[in-house]
Tab-separated table of C-alpha atoms and ligand atoms in Angstrom:
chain	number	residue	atom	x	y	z
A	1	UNK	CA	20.916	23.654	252.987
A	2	UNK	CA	18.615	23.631	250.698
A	3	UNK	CA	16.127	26.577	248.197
A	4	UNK	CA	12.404	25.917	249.187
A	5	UNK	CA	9.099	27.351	248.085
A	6	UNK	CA	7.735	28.491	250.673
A	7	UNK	CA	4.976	30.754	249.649
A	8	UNK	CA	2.567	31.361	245.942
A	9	UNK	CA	0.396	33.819	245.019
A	10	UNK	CA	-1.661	34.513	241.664
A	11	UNK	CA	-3.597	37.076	240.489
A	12	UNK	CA	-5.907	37.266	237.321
A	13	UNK	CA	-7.968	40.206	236.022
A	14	UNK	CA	-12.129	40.002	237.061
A	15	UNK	CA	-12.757	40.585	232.812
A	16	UNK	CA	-12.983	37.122	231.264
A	17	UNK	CA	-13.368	36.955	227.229
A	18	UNK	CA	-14.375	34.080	225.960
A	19	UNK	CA	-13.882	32.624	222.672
A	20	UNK	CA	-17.553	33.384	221.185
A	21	UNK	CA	-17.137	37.085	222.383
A	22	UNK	CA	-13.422	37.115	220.345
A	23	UNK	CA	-15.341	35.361	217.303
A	24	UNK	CA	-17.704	37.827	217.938
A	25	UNK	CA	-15.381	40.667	216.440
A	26	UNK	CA	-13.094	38.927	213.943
A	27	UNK	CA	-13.272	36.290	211.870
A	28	UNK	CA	-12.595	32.826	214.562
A	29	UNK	CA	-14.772	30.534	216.019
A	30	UNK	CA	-14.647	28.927	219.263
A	31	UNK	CA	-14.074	25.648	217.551
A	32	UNK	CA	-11.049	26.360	215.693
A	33	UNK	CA	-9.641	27.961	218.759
A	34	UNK	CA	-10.367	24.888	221.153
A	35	UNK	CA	-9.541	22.774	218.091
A	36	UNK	CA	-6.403	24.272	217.544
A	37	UNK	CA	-4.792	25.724	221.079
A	38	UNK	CA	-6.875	23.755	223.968
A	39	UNK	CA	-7.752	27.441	224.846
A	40	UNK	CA	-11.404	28.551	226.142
A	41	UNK	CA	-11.284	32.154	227.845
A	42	UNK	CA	-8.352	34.845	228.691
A	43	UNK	CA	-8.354	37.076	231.296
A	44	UNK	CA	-7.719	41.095	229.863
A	45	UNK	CA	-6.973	44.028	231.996
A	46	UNK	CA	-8.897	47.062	232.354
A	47	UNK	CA	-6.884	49.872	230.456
A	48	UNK	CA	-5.670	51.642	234.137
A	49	UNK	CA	-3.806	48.460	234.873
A	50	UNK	CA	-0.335	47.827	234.398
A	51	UNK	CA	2.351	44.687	234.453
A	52	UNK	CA	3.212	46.115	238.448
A	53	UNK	CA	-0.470	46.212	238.858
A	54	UNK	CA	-1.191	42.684	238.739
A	55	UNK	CA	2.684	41.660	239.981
A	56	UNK	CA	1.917	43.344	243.028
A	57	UNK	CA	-1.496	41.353	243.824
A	58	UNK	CA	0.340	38.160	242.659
A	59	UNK	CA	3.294	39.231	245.014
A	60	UNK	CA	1.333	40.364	247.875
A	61	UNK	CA	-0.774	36.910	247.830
A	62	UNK	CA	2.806	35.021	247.606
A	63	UNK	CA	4.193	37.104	250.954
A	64	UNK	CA	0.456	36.762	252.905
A	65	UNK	CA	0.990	32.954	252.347
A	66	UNK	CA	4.632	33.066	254.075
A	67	UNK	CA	2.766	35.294	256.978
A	68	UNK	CA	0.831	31.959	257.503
A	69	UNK	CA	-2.480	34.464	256.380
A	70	UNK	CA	-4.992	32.079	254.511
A	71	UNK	CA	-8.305	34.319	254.496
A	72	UNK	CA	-10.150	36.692	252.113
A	73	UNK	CA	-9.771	39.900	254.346
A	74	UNK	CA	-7.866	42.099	252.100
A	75	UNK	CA	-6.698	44.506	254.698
A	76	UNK	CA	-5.474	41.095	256.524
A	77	UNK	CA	-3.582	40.241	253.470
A	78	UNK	CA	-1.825	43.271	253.265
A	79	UNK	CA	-0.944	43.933	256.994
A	80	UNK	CA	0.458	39.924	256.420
A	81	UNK	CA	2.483	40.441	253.197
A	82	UNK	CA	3.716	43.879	254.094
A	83	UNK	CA	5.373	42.309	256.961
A	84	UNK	CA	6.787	39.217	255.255
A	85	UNK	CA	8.069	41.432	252.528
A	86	UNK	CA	10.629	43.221	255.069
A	87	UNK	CA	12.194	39.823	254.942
A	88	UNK	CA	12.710	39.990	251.000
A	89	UNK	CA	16.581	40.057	249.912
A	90	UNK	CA	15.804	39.683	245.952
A	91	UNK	CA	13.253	40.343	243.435
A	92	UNK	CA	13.183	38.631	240.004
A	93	UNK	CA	10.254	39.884	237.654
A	94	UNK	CA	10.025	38.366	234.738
A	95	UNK	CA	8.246	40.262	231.973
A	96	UNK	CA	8.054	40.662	228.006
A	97	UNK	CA	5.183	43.321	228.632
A	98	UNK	CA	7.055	46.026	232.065
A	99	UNK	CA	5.218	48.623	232.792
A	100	UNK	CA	8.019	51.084	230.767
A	101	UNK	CA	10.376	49.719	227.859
A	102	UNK	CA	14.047	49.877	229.314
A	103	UNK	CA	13.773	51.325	232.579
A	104	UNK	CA	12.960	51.977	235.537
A	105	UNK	CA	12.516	47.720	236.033
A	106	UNK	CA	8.852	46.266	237.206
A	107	UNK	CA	10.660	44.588	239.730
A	108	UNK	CA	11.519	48.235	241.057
A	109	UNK	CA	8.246	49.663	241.404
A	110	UNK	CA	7.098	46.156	243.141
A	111	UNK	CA	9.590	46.362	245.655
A	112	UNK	CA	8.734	50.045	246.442
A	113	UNK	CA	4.921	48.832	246.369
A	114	UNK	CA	5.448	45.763	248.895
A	115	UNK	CA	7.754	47.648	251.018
A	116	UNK	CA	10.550	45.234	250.407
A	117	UNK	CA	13.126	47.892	252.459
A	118	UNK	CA	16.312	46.064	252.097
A	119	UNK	CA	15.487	43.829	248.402
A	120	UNK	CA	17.665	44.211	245.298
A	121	UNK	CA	14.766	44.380	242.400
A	122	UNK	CA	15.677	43.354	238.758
A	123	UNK	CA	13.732	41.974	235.960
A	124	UNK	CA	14.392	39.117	233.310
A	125	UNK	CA	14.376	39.574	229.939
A	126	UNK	CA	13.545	35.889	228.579
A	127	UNK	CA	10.127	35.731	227.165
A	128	UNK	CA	7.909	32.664	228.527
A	129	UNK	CA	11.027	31.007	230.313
A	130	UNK	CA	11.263	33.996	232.284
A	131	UNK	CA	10.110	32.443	235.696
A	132	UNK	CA	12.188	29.189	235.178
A	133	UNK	CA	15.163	31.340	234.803
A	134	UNK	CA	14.165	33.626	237.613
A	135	UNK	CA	14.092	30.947	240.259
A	136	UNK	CA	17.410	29.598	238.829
A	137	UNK	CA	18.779	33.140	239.134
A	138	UNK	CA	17.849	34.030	242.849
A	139	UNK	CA	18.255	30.324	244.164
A	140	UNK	CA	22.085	31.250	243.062
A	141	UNK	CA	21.948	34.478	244.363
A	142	UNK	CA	20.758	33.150	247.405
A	143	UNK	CA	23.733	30.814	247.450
A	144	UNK	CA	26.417	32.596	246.670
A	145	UNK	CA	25.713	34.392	250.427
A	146	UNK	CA	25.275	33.985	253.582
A	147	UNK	CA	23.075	36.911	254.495
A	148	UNK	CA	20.860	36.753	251.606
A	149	UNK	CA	17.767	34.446	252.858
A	150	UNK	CA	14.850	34.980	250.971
A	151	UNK	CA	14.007	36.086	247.455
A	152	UNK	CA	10.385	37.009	245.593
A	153	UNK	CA	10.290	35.529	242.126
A	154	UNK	CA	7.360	37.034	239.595
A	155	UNK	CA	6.180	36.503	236.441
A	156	UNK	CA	3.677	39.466	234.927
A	157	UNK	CA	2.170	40.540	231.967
A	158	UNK	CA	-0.141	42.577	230.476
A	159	UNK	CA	0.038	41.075	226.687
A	160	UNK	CA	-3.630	42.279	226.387
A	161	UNK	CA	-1.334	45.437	225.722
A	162	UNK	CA	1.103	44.806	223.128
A	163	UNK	CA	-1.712	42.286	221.163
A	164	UNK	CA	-2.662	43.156	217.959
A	165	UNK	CA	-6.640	43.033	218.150
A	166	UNK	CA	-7.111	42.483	214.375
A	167	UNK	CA	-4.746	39.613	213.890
A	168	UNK	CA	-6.563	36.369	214.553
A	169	UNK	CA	-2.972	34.474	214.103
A	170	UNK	CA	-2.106	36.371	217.557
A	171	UNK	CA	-5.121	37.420	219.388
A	172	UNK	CA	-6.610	34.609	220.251
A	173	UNK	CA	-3.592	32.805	222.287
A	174	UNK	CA	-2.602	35.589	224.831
A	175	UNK	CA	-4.080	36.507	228.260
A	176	UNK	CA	-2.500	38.821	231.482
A	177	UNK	CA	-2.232	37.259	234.676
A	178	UNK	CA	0.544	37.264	236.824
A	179	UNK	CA	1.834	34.723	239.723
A	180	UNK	CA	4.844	35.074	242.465
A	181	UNK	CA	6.719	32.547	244.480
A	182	UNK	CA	8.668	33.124	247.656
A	183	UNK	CA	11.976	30.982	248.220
A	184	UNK	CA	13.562	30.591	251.639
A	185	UNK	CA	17.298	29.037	252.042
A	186	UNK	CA	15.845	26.225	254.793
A	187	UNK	CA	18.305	23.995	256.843
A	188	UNK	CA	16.719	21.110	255.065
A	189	UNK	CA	18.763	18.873	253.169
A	190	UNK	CA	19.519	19.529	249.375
A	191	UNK	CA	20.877	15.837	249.091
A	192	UNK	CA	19.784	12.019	249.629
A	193	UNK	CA	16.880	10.438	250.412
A	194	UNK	CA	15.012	13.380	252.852
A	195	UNK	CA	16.049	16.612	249.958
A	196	UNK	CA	14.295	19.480	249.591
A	197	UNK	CA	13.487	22.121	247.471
A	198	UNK	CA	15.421	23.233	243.922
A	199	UNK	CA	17.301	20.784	242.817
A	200	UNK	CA	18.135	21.477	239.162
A	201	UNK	CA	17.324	23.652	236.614
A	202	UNK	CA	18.070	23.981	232.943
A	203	UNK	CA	18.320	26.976	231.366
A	204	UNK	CA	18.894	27.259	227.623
A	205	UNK	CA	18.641	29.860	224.917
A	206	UNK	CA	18.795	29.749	220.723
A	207	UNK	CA	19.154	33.163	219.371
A	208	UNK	CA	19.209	32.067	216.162
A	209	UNK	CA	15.281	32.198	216.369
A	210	UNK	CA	15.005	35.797	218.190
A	211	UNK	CA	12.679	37.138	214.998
A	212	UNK	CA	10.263	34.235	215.496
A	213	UNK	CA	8.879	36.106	218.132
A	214	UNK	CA	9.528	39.809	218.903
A	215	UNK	CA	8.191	43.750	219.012
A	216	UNK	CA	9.700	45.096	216.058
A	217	UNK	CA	9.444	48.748	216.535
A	218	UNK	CA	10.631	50.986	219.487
A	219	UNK	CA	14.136	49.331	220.807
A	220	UNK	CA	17.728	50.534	219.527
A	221	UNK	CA	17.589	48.651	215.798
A	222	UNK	CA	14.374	50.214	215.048
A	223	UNK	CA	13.992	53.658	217.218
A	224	UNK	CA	10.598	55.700	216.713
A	225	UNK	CA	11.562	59.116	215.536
A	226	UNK	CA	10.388	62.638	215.533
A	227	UNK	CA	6.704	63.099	213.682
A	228	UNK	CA	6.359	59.420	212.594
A	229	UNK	CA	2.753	58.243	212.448
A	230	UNK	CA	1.674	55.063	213.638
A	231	UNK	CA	-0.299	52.729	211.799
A	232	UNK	CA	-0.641	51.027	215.245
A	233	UNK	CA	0.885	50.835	218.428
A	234	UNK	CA	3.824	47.926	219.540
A	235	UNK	CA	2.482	45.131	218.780
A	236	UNK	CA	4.599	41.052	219.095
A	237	UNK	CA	4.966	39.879	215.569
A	238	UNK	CA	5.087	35.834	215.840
A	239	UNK	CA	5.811	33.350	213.235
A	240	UNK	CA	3.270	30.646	214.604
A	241	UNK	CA	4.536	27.586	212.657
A	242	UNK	CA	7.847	27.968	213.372
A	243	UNK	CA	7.355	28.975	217.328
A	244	UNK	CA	5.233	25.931	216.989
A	245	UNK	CA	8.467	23.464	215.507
A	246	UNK	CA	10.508	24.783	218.256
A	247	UNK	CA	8.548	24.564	221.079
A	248	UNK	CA	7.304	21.416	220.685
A	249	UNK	CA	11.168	20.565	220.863
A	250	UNK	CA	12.205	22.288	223.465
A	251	UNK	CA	9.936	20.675	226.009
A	252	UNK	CA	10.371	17.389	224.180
A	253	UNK	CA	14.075	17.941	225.241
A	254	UNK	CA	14.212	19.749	228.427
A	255	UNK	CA	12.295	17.154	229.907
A	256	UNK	CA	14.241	14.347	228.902
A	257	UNK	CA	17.536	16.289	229.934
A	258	UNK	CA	16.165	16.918	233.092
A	259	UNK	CA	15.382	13.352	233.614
A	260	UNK	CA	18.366	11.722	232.698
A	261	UNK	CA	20.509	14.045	234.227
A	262	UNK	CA	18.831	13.565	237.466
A	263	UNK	CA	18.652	9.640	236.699
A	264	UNK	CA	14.700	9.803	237.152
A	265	UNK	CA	11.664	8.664	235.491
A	266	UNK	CA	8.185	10.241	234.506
A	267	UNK	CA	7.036	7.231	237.468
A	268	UNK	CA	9.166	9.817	239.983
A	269	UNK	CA	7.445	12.897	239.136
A	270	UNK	CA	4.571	14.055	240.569
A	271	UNK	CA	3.419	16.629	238.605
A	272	UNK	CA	5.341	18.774	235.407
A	273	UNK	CA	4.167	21.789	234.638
A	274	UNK	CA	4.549	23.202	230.970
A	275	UNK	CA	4.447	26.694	230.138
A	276	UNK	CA	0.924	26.788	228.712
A	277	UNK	CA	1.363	28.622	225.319
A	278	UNK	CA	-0.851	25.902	223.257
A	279	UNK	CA	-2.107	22.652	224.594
A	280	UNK	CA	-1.134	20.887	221.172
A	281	UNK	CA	2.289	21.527	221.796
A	282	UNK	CA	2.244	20.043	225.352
A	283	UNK	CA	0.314	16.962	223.931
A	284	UNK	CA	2.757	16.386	220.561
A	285	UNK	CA	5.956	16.682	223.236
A	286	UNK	CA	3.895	14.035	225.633
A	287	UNK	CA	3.717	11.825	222.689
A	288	UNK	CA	7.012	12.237	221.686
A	289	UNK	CA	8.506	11.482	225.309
A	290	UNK	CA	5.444	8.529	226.462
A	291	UNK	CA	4.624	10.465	229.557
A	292	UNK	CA	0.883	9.845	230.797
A	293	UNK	CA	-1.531	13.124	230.211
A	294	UNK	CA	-2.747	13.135	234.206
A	295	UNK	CA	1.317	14.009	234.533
A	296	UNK	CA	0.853	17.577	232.744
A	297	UNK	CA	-0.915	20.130	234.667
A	298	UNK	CA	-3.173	22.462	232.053
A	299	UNK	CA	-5.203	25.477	233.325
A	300	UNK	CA	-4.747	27.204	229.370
A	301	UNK	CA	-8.827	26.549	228.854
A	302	UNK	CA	-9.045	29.592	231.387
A	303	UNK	CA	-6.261	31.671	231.317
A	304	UNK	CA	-4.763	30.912	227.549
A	305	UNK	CA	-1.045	32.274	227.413
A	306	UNK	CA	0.500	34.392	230.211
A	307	UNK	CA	3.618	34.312	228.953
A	308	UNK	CA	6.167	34.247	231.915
A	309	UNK	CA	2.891	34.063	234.644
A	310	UNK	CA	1.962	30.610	232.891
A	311	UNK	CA	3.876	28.563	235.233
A	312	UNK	CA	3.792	30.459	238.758
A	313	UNK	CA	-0.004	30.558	238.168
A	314	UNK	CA	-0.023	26.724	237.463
A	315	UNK	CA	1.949	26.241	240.733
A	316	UNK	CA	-0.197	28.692	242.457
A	317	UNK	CA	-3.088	26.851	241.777
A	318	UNK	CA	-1.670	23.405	242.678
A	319	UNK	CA	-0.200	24.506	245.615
A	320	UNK	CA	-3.801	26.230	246.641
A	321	UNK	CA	-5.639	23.369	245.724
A	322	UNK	CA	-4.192	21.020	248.193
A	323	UNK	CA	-2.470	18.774	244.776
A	324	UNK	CA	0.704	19.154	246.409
A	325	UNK	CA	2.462	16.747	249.244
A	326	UNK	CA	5.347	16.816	250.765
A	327	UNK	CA	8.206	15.508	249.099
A	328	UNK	CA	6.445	15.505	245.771
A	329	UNK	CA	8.740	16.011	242.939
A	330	UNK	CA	7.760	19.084	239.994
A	331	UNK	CA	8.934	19.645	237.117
A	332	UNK	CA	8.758	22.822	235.354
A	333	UNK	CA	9.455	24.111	231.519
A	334	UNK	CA	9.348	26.529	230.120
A	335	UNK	CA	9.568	28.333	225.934
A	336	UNK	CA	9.615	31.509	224.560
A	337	UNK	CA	10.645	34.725	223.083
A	338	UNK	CA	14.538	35.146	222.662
A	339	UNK	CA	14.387	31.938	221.675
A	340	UNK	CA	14.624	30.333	225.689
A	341	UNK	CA	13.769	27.178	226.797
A	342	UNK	CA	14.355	25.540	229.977
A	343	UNK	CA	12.926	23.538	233.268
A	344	UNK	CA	13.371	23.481	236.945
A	345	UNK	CA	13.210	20.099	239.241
A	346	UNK	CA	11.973	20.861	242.626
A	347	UNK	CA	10.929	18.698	245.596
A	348	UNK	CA	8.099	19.833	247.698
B	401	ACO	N1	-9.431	31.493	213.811
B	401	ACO	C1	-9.730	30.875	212.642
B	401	ACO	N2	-8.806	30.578	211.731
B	401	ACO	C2	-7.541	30.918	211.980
B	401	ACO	C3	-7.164	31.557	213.173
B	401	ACO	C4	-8.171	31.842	214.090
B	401	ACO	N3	-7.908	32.460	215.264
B	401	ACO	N4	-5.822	31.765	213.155
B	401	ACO	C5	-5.371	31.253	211.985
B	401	ACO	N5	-6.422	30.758	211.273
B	401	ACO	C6	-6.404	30.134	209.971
B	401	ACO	C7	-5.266	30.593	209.112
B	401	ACO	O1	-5.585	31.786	208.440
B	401	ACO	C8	-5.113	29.439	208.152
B	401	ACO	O2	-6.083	29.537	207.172
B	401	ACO	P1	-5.727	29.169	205.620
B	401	ACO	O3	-5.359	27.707	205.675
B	401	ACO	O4	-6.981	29.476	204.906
B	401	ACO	O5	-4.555	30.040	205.269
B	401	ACO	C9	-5.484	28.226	209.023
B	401	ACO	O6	-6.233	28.743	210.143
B	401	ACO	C10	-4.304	27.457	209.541
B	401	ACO	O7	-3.396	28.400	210.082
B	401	ACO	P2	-2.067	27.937	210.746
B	401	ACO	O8	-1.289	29.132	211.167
B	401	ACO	O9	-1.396	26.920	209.867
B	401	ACO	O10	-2.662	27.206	212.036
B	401	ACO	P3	-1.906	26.260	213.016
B	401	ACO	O11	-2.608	24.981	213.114
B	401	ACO	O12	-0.430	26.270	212.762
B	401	ACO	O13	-2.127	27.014	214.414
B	401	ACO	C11	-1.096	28.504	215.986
B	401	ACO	C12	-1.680	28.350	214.587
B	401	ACO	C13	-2.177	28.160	216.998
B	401	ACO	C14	-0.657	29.954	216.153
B	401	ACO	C15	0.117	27.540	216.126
B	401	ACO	O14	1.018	27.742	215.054
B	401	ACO	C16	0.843	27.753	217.426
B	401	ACO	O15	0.328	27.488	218.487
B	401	ACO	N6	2.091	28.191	217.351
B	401	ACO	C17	2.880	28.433	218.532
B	401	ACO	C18	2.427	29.721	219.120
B	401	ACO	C19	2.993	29.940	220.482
B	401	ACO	O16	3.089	29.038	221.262
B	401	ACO	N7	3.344	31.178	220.731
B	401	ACO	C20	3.822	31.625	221.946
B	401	ACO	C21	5.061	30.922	222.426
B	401	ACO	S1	6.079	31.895	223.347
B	401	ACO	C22	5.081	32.740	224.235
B	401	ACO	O17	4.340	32.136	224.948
B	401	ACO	C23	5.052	34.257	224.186
């Protein structure tokens, strides 16, 4: 038995910003953000859409894909993914920016969107990791029974949202995108030579480092109250350097745990993809662990940080793009807010 992927799905907003129309406003240059993040453009969302907004596209693209639909006819798509959701036992959304703080979850108001009748809908709280951790969650959930078959994993956000416009330190790194995979429990083998599908995952936290990266104002520690003014609205507060220090170790390490504990090389692996917060910190890591640069997949020049949608897009777009074979190995990994860190090892 094994947990395949059996369906991706991406979607991006239509309004692309490049850096000259950012350096445009405040004081940054498209040279010191290439220079300094390997980022080009970010896609922002019009103010009427939401994290559930773009999950749902992302989501219904994922489900069209396990309908075997492949065209551009939307109405197609959705008559496809409607009925592929009706399979759906799970949904995992993944999220630092849900459509409301607390609750109800995103995941919710997907699975009332997709008509996923019979799904249990949660989301993740785990920053950029949150769709490494998602997959690890409902491949376990889809495990630990026998009737549950399928589950929808999403990572969404809308950081355009929570970005503080005026703070170059911030503004420049974060985009909103969102991407979706669909897992199937298959009667392939999860063992040997012929295995399929998940086959490991990491997943880590350090919450020694939770004010590195975080939205100060509006939880239970810091409550807005009755006639407070604003100066502005919620808004992450990052400590760059020292996000910086720590991610550059954490995929430096998850990698190499991954590897040894599966007894593999960088020579087995097809393809690992890093969550794509800043490609400096994917290159020092590379350095650090001698992995060849054609073994990272990058798509940050377009879509700069997604947070938790970084790596569903990535596999989106490899999967889309034909870069995929069967029985290519993946590796995935993934930093963030909380602190988290971790990776997934899955064979196509
Ligand atoms: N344009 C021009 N200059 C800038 C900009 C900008 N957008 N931002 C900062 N600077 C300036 C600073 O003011 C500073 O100037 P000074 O020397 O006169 O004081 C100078 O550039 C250097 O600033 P640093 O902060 O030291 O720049 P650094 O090389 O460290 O890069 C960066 C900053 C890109 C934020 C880096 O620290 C980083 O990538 N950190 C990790 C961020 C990250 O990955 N966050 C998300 C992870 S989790 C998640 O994905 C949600």
């Amino acid at each position: 038995m094994a947990i395949e992927i059996i369906g991706t799905g991406k979607a991006v907003p239509p309004r692309r910003v490049s850096n000259d129309d950012l350096a445009a406003r405040i004081d940054t240059s498209d040279e010191w953000i290439r220079s300094h993040t390997g980022i080009g453009s970010r896609h922002i969302a019009d103010e009427h859409t939401s994290c559930s907004d773009l999950a749902l596209e992302a989501s219904k693209n994922a489900l069209a894909m396990v309908a075997g639909f492949s065209g551009e006819n939307r109405e197609e798509r959705d008559r496809a993914s409607a009925k592929a959701a009706k399979s759906i036992d799970i949904i995992i959304l993944g999220t630092t920016t849900p459509d409301f703080f607390g609750c109800p979850s995103t995941a919710c108001i997907v699975q009332d969107k997709i008509g996923a009748d019979r799904a249990g809908a949660m989301d993740i709280v785990a920053g950029c990791t949150g769709f490494v951790y998602g997959l690890e969650t409902a491949a376990g959930l889809l495990n630990i029974s026998k009737e549950r078959k399928r589950a929808l994993i999403i990572g969404s956000e809308t950081l355009s949202k929570i970005t503080d416009w005026n703070d170059r330190g911030t503004c420049v790194l974060f985009g909103d995108g969102a991407g979706a995979a669909v897992i199937e429990k298959t009667t392939a083998p999860s063992e040997g030579q012929q295995r399929r599908g998940l086959i490991r995952s990491m997943i880590c936290s350090d919450g020694s480092g939770s004010e590195s990266l975080l939205f100060r104002r509006g939880g239970s520690r810091n409550p807005f109250k009755a006639g407070e003014t604003l100066e502005k609205g919620i808004v992450v507060e990052m400590n760059g350097q020292e996000v910086y220090n720590f991610a550059v170790k954490a995929v430096t390490d998850t990698v190499a745990a991954l590897m040894e504990a599966e007894g593999i090389t960088a020579d087995d692996i097809a393809w690992i993809i890093p969550h794509q917060a800043n490609a400096r910190i994917v290159q020092a890591a590379r350095k650090r662990l001698k992995i060849p640069e054609e073994k990272f997949f990058l798509n940050i020049e377009e879509y700069a940080n997604t947070s938790a949608a970084t790596i569903p897009i990535a596999l989106d777009e490899l999967n889309r793009n034909g870069q995929l074979k069967k029985g290519d190995m993946i590796m995935t990994v993934g930093f963030g807010a909380g602190l988290t860190y971790g990776g997934n090892i899955i064979i196509w």
